[in-house]
Tab-separated table of C-alpha atoms (C1' of nucleotides) in Angstrom:
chain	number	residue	atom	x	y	z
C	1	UNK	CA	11.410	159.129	187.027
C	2	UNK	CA	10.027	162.998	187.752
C	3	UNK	CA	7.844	162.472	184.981
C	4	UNK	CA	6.037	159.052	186.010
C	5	UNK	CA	6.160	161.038	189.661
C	6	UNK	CA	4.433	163.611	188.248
C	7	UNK	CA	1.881	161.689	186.830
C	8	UNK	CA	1.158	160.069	189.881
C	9	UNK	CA	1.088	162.819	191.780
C	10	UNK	CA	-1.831	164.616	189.300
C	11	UNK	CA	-4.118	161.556	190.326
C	12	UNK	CA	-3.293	160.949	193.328
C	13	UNK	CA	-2.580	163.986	195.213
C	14	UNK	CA	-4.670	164.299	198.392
C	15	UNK	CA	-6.918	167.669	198.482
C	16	UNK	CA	-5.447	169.259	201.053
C	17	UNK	CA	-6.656	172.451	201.242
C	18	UNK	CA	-3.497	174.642	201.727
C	19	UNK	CA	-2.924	173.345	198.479
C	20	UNK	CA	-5.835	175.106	196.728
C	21	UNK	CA	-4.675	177.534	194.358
C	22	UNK	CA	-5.783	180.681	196.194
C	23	UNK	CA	-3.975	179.891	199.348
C	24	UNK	CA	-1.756	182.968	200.098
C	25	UNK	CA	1.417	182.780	201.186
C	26	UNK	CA	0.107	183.138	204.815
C	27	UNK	CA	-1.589	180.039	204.304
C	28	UNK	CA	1.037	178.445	203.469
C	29	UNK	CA	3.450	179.448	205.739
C	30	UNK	CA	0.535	178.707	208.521
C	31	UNK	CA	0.353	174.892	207.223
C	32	UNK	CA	4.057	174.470	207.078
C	33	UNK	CA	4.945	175.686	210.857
C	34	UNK	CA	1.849	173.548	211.802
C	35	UNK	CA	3.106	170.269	210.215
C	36	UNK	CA	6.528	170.590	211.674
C	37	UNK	CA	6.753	166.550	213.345
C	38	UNK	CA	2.503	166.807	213.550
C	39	UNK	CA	0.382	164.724	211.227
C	40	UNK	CA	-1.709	166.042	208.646
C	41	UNK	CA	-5.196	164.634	210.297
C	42	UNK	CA	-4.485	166.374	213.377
C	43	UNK	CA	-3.337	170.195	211.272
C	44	UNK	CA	-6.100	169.971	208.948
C	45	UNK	CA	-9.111	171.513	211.551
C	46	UNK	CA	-6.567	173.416	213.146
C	47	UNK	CA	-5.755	175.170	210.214
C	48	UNK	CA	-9.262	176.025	208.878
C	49	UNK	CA	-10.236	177.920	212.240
C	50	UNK	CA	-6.858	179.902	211.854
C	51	UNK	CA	-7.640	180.921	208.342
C	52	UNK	CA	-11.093	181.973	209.220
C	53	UNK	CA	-10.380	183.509	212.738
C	54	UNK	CA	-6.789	185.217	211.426
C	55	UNK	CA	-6.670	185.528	207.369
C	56	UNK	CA	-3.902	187.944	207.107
C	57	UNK	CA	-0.274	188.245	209.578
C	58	UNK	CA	-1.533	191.414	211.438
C	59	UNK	CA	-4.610	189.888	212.654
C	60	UNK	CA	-2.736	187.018	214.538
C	61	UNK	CA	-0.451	189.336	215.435
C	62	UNK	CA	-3.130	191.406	217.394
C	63	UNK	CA	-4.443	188.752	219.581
C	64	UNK	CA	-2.375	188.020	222.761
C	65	UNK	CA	0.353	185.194	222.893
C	66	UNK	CA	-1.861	183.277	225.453
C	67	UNK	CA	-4.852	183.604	222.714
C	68	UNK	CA	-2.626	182.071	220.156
C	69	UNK	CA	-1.329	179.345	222.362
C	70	UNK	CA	-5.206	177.957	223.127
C	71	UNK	CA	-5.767	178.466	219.616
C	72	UNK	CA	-2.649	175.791	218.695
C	73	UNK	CA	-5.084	173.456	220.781
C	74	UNK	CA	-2.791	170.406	221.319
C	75	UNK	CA	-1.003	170.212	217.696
C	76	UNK	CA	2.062	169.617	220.278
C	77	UNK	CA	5.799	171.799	220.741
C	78	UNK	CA	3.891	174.618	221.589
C	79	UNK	CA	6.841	176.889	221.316
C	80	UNK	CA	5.950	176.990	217.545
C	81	UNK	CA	2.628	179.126	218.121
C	82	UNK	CA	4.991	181.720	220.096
C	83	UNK	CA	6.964	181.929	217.130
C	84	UNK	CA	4.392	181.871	214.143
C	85	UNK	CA	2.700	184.617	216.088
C	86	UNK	CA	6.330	186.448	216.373
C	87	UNK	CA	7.118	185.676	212.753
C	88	UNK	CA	3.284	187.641	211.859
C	89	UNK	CA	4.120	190.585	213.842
C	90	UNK	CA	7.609	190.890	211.834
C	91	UNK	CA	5.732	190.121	208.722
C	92	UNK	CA	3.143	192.844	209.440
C	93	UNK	CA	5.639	195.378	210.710
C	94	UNK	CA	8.626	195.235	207.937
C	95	UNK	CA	6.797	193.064	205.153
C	96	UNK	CA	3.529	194.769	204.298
C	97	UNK	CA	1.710	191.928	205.693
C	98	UNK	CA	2.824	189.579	202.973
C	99	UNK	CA	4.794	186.333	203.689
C	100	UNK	CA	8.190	187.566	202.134
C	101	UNK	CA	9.210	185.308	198.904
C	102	UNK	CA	12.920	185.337	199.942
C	103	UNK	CA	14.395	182.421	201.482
C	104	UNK	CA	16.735	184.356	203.105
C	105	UNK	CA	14.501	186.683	204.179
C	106	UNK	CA	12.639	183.437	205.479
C	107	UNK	CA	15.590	182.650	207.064
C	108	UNK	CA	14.958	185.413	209.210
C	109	UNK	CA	11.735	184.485	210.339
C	110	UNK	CA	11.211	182.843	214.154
C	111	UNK	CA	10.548	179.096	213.949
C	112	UNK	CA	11.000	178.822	210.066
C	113	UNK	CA	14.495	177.263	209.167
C	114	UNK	CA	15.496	175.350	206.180
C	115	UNK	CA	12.972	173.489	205.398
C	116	UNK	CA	9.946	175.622	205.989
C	117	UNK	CA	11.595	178.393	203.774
C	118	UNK	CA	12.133	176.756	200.986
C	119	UNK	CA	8.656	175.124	201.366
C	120	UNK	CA	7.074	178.515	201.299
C	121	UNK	CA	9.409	179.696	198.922
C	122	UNK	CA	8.010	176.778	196.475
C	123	UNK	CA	4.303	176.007	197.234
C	124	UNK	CA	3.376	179.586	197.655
C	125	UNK	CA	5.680	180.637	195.042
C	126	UNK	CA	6.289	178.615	192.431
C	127	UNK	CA	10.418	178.841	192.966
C	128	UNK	CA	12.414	176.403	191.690
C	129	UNK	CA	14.138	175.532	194.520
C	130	UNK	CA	14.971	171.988	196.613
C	131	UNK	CA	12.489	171.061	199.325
C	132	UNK	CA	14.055	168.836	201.566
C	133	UNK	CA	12.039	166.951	204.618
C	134	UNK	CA	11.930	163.557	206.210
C	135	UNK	CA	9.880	162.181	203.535
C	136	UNK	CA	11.993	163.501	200.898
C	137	UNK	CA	15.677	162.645	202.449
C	138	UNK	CA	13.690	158.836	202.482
C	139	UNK	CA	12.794	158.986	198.943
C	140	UNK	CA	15.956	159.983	197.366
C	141	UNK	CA	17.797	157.510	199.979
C	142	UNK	CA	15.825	154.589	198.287
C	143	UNK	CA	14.785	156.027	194.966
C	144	UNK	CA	18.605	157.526	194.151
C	145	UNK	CA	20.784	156.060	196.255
C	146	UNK	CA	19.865	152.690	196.894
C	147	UNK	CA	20.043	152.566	200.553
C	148	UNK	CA	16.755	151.005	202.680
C	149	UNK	CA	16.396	154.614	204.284
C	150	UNK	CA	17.830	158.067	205.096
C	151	UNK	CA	20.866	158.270	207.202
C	152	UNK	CA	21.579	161.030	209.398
C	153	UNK	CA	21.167	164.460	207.009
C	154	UNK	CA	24.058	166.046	205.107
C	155	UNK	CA	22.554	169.470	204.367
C	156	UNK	CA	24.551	170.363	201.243
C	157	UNK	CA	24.478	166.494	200.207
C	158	UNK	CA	20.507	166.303	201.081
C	159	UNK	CA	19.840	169.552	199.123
C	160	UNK	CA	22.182	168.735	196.059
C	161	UNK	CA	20.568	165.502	195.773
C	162	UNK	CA	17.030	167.079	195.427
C	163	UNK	CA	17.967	169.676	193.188
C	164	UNK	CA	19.483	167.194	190.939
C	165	UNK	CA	15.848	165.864	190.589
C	166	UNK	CA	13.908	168.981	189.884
C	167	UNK	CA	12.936	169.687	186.372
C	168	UNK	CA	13.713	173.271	185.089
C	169	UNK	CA	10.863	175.137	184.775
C	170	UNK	CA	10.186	176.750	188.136
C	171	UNK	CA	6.599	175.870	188.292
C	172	UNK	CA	7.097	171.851	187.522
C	173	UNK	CA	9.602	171.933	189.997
C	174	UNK	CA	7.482	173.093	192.803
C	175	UNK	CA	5.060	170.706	191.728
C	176	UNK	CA	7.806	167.944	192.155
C	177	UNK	CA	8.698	169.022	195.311
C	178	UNK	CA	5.166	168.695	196.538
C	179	UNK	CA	4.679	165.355	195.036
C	180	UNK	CA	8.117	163.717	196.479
C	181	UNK	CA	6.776	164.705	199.690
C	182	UNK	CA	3.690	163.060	198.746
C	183	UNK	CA	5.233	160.161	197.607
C	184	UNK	CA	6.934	159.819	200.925
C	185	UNK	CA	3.661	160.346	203.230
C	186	UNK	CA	1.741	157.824	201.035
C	187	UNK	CA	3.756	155.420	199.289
C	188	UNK	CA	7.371	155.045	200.429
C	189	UNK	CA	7.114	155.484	204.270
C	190	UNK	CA	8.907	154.610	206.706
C	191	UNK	CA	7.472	151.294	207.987
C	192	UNK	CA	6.043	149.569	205.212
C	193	UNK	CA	6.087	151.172	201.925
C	194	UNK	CA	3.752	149.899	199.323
C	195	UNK	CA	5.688	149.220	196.685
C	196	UNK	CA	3.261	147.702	194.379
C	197	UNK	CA	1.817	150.896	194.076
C	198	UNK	CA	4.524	153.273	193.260
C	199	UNK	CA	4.830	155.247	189.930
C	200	UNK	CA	8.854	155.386	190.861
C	201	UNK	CA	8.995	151.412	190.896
C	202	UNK	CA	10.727	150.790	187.813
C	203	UNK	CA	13.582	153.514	188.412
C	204	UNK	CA	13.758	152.664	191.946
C	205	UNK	CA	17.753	151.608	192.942
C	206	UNK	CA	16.226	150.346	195.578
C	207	UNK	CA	14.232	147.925	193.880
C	208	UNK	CA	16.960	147.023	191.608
C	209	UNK	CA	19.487	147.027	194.603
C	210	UNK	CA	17.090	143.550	195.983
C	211	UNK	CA	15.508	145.951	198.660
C	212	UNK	CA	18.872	145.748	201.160
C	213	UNK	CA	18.100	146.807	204.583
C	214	UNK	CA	18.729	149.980	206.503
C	215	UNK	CA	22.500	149.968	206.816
C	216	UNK	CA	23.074	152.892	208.851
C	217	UNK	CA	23.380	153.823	211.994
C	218	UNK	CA	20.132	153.256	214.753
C	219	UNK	CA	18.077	156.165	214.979
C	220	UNK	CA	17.647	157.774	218.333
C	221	UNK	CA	13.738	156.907	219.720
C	222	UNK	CA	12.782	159.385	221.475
C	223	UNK	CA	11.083	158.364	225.248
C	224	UNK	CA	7.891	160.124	226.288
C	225	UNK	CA	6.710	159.147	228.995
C	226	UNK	CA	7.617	160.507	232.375
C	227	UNK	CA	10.150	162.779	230.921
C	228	UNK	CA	9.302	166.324	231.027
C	229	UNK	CA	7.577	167.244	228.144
C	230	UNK	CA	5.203	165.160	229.413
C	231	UNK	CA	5.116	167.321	232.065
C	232	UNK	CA	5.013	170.260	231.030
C	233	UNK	CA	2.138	169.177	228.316
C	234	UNK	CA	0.014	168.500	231.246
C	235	UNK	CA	0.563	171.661	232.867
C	236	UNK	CA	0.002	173.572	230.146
C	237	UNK	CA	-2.944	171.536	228.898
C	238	UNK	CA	-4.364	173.021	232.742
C	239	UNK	CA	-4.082	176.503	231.490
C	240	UNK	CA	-5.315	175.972	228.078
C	241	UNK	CA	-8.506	174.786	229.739
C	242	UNK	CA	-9.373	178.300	232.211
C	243	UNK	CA	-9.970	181.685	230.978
C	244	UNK	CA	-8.908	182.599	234.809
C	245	UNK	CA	-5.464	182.004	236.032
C	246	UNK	CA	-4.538	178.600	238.166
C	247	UNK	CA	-3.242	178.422	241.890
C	248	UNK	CA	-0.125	177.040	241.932
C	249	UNK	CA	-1.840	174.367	244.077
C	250	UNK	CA	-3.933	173.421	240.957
C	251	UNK	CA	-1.024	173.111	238.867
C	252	UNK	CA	0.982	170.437	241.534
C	253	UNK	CA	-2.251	167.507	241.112
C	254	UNK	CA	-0.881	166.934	237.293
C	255	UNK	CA	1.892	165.350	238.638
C	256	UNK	CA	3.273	163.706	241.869
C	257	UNK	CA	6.989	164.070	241.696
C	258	UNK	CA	7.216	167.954	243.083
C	259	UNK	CA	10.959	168.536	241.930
C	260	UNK	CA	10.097	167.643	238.392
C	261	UNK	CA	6.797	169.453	238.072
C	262	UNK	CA	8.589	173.049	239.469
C	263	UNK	CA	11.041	172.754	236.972
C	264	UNK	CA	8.717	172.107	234.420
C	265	UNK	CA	6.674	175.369	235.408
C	266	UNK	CA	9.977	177.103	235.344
C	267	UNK	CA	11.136	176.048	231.959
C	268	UNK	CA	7.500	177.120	230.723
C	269	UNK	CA	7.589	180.315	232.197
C	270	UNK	CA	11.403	180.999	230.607
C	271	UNK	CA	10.120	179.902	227.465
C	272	UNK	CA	7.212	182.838	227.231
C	273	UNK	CA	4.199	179.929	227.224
C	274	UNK	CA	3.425	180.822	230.783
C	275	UNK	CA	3.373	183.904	232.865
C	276	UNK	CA	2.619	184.554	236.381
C	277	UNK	CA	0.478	186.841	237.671
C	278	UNK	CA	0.650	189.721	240.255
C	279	UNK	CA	-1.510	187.694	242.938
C	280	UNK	CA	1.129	184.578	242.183
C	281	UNK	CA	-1.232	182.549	240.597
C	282	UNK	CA	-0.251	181.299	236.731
C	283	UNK	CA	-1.347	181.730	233.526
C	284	UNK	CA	-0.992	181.910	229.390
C	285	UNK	CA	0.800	184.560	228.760
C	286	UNK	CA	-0.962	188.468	228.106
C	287	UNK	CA	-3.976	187.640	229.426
C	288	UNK	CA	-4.118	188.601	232.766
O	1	DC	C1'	26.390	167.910	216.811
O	2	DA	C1'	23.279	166.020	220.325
O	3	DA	C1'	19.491	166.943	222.967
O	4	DA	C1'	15.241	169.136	223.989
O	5	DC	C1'	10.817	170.020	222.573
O	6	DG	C1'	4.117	167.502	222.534
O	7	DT	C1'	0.830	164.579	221.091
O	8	DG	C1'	-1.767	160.736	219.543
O	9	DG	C1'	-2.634	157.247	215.934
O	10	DG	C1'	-0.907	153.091	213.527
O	11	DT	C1'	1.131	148.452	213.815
M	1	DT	C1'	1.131	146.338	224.756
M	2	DA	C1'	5.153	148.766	223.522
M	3	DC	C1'	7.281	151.016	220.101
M	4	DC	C1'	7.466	153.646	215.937
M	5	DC	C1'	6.792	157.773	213.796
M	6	DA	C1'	4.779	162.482	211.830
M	7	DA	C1'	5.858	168.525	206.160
M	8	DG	C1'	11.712	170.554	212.009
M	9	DT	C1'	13.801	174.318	214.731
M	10	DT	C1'	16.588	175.928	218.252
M	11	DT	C1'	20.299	175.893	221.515
DNA sequence: CAAACGTGGGT
DNA sequence: TACCCAAGTTT
């Protein structure tokens, strides 16, 4: 099965360019944080301006939180661009400026947790070791197990199971992590996966189970609208948009219901994305 | 472990 | 038009 994946995945492979071979770990790391629940199309431009404007830790590090928070543009969950641009600091402080190797070490790291490490620890790399994400838990539900799609994650089952799949040498394996990601995001998503084109097809217990449905449990949707991370999108989305700090009688037109909107502003300013200023007036934070 | 946390495109 | 969903992490 890895090695029909494989061969897919050398055609087929889309040429992102965090994949290019002289992406540094950085890079990596950089794409990985950024594509935490956020589609590729919207990272891709995103991710170009950071590697021109900040091509090593230290230099993000150097630029105020506020700078890096306009940067992250509306990629969405802010909070990760507070805690890539922690993560560079500690990189460029106790690691040389080089994305540690580590996943422990990883570990360690604001905003990167099990998945991101070993992600970095593989694509910028080369470790042998398994990479396991949404696309992946759905591939090895259908591919391995049979079952129409993931149910909730088992860490030590998830991880075992992807292991299992990876083929010794550290390199390939990396290589097979990337592609059963890839065969997730193109071929076996979540919706409708096109089986007529997959290289897995024929080893698929899926396929040979008769395609049963999703027996699991219903998966939580998550509401959007009117709740308030809505909310607190919108405000921020104000302060993204003016060099110079906003009255807090700019901030109240984004949205009518006054109880909700203050506790929005509150939860951004305990979270570090906004600060106030000495005159009262709000703003990203360090910038004032 | 469940809930919180942004945003916008596809179906 | 709604609803689904996208390379998760933190509390």
């Amino acid at each position: 099965m890895i090695d029909s994946l494989l061969d897919w995945y050398a055609d087929h492979a889309r040429d992102l360019p965090w994949r290019e071979p002289e992406t540094t770990g950085w890079g990596v790391l950089v794409s990985e944080i950024m594509l935490q629940q956020t589609p590729v199309a919207r990272v891709e431009p995103i991710w170009r301006e950071w590697m021109d404007r900040w091509p090593v830790p230290s230099a993000l590090a150097a630029e105020t939180q506020g700078e890096v928070v306009r940067a992250w543009g509306k990629l969405g969950y802010p909070r990760r661009a507070l805690r890539l641009h922690a993560a560079a600091a500690a990189i460029a402080e106790h690691h040389g400026d080089v994305v540690p190797s580590d996943i422990d070490t990883l570990l360690g790291l604001p905003g990167i947790g099990a998945y991101t490490a070993r992600a970095v620890a593989a694509f910028a790399y080369g470790q042998r070791c398994p990479v396991v994400d949404t696309n992946v838990r759905r591939v090895v539900a259908r591919a391995v197990h049979g079952a129409g799609d993931a149910g909730p994650p088992s860490t030590t089952r998830d991880l075992n199971d992807t292991e299992a799949l990876l083929p010794q040498d550290p390199a390939t394996a990396a290589t097979a992590s990337a592609a059963l990601m890839e065969l997730g995001a193109l071929i076996c998503t979540a919706r409708t996966p096109r089986c007529v084109d997959c290289p897995v097809f024929a080893d698929c217990a899926w396929q040979h189970a008769g395609r049963p449905a999703y027996a699991g449990p219903a998966k939580p949707v998550q509401k959007f609208a009117g709740t308030d991370r809505q909310v607190r999108g919108l405000l921020l989305d104000v302060l993204r948009g003016t060099s110079e700090p906003a009255r807090k009688s700019t901030l109240d037109l984004v949205w009518s219901d006054a109880g909700q909107r203050d506790r929005c502003l509150h939860s951004l300013l305990t979270d570090g994305l906004v600060e106030q200023t000495a005159d009262g007036r709000f703003a990203l934070p360090g910038e004032h």
